[in-house]
C-alpha atoms as a PDB file:
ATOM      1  CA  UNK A   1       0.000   0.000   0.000  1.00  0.00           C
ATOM      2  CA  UNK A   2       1.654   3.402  -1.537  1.00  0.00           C
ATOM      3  CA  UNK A   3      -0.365   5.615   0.104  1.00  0.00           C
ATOM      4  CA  UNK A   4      -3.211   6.018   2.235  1.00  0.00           C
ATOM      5  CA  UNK A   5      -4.499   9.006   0.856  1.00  0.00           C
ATOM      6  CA  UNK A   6      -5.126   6.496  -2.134  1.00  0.00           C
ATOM      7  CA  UNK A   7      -8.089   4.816  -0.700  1.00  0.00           C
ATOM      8  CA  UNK A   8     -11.624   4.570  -1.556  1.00  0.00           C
ATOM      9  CA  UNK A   9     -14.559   3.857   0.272  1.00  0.00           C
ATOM     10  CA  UNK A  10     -17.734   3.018  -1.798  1.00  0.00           C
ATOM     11  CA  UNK A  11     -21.121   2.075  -0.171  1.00  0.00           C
ATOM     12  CA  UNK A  12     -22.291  -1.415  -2.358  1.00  0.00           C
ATOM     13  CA  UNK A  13     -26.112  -1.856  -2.541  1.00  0.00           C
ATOM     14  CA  UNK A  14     -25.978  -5.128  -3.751  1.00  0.00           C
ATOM     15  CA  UNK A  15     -22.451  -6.697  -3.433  1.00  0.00           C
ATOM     16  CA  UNK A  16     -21.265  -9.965  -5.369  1.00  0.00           C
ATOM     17  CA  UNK A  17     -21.290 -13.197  -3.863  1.00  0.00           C
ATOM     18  CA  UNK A  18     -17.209 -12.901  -5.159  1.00  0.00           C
ATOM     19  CA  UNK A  19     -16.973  -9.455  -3.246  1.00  0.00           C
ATOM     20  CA  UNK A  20     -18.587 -10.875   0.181  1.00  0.00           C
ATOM     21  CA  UNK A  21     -16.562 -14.316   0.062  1.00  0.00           C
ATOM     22  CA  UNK A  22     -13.402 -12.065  -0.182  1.00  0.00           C
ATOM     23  CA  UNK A  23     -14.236 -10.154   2.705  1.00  0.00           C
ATOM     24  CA  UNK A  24     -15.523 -13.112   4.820  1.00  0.00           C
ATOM     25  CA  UNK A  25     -12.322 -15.130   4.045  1.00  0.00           C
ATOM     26  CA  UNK A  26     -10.016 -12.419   4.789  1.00  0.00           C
ATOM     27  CA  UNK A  27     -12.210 -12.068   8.425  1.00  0.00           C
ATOM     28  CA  UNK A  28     -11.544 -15.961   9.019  1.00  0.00           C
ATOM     29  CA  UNK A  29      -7.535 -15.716   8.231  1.00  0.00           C
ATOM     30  CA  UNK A  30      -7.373 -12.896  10.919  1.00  0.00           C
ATOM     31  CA  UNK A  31      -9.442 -14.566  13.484  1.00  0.00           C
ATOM     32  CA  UNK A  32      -7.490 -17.697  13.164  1.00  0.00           C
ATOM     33  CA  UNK A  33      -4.343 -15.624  14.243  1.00  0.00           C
ATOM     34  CA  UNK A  34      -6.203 -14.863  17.283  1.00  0.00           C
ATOM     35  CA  UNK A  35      -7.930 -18.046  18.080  1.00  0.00           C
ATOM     36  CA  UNK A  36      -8.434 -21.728  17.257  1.00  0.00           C
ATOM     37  CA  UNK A  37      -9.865 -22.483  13.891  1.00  0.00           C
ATOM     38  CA  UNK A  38     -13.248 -21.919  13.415  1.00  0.00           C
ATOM     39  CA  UNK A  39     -13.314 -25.218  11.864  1.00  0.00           C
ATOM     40  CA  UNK A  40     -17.314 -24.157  10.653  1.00  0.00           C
ATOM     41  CA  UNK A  41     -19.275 -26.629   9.360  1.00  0.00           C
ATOM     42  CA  UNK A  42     -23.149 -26.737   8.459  1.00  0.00           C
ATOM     43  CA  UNK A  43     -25.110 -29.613   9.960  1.00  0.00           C
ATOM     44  CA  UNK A  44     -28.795 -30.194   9.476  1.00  0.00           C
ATOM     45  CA  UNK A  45     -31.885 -32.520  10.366  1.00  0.00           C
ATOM     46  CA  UNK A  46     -34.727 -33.240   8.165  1.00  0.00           C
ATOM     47  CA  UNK A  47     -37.556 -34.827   8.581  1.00  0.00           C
ATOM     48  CA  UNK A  48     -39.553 -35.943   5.422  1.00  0.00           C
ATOM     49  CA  UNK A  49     -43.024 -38.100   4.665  1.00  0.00           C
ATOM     50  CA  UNK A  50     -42.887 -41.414   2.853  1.00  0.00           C
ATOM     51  CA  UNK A  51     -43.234 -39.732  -0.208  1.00  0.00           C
ATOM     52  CA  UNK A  52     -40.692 -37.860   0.369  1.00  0.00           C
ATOM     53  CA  UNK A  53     -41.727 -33.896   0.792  1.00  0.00           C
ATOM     54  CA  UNK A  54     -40.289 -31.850   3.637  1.00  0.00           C
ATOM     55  CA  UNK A  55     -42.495 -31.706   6.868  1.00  0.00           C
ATOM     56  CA  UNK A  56     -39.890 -29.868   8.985  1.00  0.00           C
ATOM     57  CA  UNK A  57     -36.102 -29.717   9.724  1.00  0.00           C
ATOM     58  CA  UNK A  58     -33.681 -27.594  11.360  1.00  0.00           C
ATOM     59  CA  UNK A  59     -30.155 -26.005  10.249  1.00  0.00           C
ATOM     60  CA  UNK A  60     -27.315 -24.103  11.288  1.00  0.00           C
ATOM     61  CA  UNK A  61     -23.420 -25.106  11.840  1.00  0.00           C
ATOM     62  CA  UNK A  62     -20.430 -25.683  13.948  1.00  0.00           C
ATOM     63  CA  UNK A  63     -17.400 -24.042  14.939  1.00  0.00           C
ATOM     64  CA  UNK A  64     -15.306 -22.960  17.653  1.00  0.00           C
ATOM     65  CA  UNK A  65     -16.935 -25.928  19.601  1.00  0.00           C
ATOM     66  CA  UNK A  66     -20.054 -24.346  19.548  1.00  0.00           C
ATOM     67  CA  UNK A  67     -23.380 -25.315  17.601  1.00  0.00           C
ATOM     68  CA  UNK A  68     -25.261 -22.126  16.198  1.00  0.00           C
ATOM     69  CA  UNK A  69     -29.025 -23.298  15.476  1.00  0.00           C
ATOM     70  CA  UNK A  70     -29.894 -20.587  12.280  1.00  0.00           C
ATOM     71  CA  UNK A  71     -33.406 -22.287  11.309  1.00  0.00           C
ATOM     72  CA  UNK A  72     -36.099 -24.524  12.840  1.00  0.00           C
ATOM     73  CA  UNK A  73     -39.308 -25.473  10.406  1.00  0.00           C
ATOM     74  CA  UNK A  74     -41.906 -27.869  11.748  1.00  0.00           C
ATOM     75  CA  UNK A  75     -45.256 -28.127   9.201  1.00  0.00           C
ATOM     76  CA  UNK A  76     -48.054 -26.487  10.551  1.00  0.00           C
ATOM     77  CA  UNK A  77     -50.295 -30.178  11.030  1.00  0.00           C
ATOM     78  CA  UNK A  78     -47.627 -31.336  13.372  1.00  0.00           C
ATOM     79  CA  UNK A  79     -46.680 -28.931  15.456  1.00  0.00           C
ATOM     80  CA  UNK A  80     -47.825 -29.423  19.086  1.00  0.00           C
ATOM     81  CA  UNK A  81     -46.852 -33.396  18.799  1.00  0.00           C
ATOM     82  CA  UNK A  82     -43.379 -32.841  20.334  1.00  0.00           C
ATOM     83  CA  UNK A  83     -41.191 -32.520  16.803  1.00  0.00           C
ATOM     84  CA  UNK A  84     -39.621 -29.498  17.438  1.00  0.00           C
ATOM     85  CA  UNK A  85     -38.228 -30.755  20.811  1.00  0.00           C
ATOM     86  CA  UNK A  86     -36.942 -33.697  18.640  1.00  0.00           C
ATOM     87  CA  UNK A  87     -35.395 -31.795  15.802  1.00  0.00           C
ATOM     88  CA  UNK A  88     -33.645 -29.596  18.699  1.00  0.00           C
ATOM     89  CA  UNK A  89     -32.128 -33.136  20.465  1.00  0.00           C
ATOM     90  CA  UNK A  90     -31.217 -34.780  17.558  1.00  0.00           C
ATOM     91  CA  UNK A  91     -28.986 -31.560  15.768  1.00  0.00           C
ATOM     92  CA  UNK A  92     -27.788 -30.663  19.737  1.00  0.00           C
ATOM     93  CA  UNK A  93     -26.392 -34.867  19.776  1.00  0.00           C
ATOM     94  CA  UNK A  94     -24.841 -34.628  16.479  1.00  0.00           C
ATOM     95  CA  UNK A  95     -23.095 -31.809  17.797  1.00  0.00           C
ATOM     96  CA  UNK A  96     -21.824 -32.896  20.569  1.00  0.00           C
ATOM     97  CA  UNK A  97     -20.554 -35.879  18.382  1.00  0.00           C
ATOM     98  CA  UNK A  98     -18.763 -32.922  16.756  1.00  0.00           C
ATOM     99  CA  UNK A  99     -16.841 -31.865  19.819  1.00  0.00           C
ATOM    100  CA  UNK A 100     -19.643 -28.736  20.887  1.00  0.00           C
ATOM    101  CA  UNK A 101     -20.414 -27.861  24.290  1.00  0.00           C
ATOM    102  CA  UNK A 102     -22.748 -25.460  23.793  1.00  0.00           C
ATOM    103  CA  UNK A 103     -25.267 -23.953  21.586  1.00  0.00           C
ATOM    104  CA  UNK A 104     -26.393 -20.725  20.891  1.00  0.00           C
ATOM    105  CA  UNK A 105     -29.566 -18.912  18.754  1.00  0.00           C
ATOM    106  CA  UNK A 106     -31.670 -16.183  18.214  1.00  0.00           C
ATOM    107  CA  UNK A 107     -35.480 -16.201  17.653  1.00  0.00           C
ATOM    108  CA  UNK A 108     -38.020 -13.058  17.832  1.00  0.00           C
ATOM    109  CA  UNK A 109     -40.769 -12.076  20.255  1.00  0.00           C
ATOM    110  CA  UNK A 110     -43.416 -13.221  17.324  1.00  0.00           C
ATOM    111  CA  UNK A 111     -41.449 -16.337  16.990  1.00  0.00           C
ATOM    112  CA  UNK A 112     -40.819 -19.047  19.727  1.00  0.00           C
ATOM    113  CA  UNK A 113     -39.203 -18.297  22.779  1.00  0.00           C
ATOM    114  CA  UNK A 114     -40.977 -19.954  24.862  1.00  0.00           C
ATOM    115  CA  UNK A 115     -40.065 -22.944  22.819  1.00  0.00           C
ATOM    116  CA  UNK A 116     -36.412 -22.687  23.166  1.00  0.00           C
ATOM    117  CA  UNK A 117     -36.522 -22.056  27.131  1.00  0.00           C
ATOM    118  CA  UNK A 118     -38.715 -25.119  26.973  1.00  0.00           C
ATOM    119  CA  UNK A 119     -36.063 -26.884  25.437  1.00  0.00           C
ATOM    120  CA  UNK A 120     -33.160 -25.425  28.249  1.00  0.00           C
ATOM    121  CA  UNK A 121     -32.345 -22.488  26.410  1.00  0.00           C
ATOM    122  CA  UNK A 122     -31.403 -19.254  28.504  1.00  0.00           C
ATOM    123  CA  UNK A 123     -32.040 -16.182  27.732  1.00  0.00           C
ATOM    124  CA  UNK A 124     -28.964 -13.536  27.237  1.00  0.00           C
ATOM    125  CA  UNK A 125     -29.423 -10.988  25.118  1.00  0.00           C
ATOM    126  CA  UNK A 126     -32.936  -8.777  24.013  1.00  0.00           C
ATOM    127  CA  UNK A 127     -32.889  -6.468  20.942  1.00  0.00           C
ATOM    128  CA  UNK A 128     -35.671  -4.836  21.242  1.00  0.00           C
ATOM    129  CA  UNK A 129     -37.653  -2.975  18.383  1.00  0.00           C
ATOM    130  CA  UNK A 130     -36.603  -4.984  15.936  1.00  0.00           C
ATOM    131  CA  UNK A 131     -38.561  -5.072  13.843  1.00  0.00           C
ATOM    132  CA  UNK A 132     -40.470  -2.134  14.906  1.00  0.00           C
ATOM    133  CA  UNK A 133     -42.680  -3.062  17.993  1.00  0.00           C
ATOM    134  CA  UNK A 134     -41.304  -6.720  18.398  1.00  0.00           C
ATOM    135  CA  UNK A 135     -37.789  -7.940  20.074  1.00  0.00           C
ATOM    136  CA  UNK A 136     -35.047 -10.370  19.236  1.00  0.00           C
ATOM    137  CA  UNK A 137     -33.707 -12.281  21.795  1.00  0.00           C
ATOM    138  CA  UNK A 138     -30.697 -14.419  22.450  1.00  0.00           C
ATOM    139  CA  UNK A 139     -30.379 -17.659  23.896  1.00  0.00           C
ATOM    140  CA  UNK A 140     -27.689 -20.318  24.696  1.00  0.00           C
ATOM    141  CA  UNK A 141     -27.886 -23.411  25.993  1.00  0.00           C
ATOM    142  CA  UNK A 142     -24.945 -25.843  27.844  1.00  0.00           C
ATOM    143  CA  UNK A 143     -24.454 -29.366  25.693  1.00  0.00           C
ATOM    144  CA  UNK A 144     -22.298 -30.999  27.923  1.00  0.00           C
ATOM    145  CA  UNK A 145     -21.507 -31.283  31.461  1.00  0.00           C
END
């Protein structure tokens, strides 16, 4: 780098996929001067019928020993029949077989908190207007002892 008086800043609206990669990757090199690798990988439960369409699933990833739980789906005919609570074991045991002690998430005040603290989930974090007149809260949860 010449000069710093050579630098531009320019706002993006809609930035490549190439252009956020590059930025992400460069993130992960520093971090992992910091800290362990994040050693991130996604991990997901699905549940499907016998003929084979999606009735519900839940996603998200590991790293850094840690499971973050991005997405929980459950069709709308069998929820209240305890499949949530199952989809929420079943990823939290496959991480653990992954080496994570703990798992973390975020859901909103129209979502289902309750839910989570239901399934051990603690509350750390609120957010609140967002969106306007709702919150989003934060919630981890100990895998292992």
């Amino acid at each position: 780098m010449d000069s710093l008086d050579a630098l531009k800043m320019t706002v993006v609206e809609e930035p490549s996929k190439e252009e956020l990669r590059g930025l992400i990757r460069s993130l992960v090199r520093y971090n992992e001067t910091r800290a362990v690798p994040e050693n991130s990988r996604d991990l997901a439960v699905l549940m499907h019928s016998e003929d084979g369409s999606l009735l519900g699933g839940v996603m998200g990833y590991t790293h850094w020993e840690w499971l973050f739980v991005s997405h929980l789906w459950v069709d709308e005919r069998l929820r209240g029949h305890g499949w949530g609570g199952r989809l929420m074991a079943s990823i939290e045991d496959a991480a653990v077989r992954r080496g994570c002690h703990s798992a973390h998430l975020d859901t909103f005040s129209f979502q289902a908190l309750g839910f989570y603290e239901k399934q051990g989930y603690t509350r750390f974090g609120t957010l609140p207007d967002y969106p306007r007149g709702e919150s989003r809260y934060f919630l981890s949860k100990r895998l292992t002892k």
